[in-house]
C-alpha positions as a printed Julia matrix, in Angstrom:
93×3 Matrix{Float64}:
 155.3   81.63  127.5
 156.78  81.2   124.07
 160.24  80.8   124.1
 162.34  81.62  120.27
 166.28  81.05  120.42
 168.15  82.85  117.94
 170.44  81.28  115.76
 173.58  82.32  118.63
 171.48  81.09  121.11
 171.76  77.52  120.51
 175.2   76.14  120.57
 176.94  75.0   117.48
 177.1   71.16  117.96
 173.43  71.39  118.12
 173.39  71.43  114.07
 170.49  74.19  113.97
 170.42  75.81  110.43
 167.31  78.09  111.01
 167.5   81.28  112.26
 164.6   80.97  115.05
 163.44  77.86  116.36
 160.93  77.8   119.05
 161.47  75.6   121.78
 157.66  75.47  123.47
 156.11  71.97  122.19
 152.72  72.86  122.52
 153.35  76.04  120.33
 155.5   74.39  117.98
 152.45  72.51  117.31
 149.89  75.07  116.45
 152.57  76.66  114.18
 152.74  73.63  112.53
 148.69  72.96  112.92
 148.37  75.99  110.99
 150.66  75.53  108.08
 148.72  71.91  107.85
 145.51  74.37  107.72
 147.0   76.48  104.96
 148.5   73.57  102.52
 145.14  71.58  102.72
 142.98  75.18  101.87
 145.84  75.78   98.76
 145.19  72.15   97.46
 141.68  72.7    97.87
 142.08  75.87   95.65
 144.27  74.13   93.14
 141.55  71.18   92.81
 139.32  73.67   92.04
 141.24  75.16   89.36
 142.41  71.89   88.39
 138.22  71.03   87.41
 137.52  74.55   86.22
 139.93  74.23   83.34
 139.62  70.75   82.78
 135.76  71.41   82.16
 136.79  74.4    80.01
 139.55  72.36   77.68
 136.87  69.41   77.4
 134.01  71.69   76.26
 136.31  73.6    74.21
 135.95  77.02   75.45
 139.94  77.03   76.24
 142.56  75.8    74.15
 145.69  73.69   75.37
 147.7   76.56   75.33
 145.25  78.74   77.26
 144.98  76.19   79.84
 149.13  76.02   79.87
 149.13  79.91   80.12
 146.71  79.75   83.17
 148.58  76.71   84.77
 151.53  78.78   84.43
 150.26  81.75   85.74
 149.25  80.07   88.48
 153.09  78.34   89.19
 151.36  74.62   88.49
 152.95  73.95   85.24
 156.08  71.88   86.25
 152.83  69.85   88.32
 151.8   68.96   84.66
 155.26  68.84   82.85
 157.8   67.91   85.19
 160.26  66.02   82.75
 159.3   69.64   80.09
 160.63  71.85   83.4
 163.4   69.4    84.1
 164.77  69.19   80.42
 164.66  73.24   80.61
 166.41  73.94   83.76
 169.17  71.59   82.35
 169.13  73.08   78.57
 168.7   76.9    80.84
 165.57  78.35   79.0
């Protein structure tokens, strides 16, 4: 049986700051099997991308800023720029 506390279930010396927690090992494990699953099929897709476009800005069938618009699009441009999206969350562009 899977047991989820709420957030006034669980006393406040306990230090909990999520709103469910579930309290069965064994299914806290396949929850967290499954994100595992999830992250490793994303990185697998972002790999993919990653040669796609690579293979496209060396043959020259996509320009630099073609490639930024699609790593953009696809929320991996701070992966490629991170000091660019640093310096812009400071300057607030």
């Amino acid at each position: 049986m899977m047991c989820i506390e709420s957030k006034s279930d669980v006393p406040a010396h306990e230090g909990n700051v999520h709103p469910l927690r579930v309290t069965d090992p064994k299914i806290r494990i396949q929850l967290q099997l499954a994100g595992l699953r999830y992250m490793i099929t994303r990185a697998n897709w972002l790999i993919s991308e990653a040669n796609t476009l690579g293979i496209a800005l060396k043959a020259g069938l996509m320009t630099s800023a073609e490639v930024d618009a699609e790593l953009d699009r696809m929320g991996a441009l701070d992966l490629v720029y991170p000091d660019l999206m640093i310096a812009s969350m400071e300057r607030g562009w």
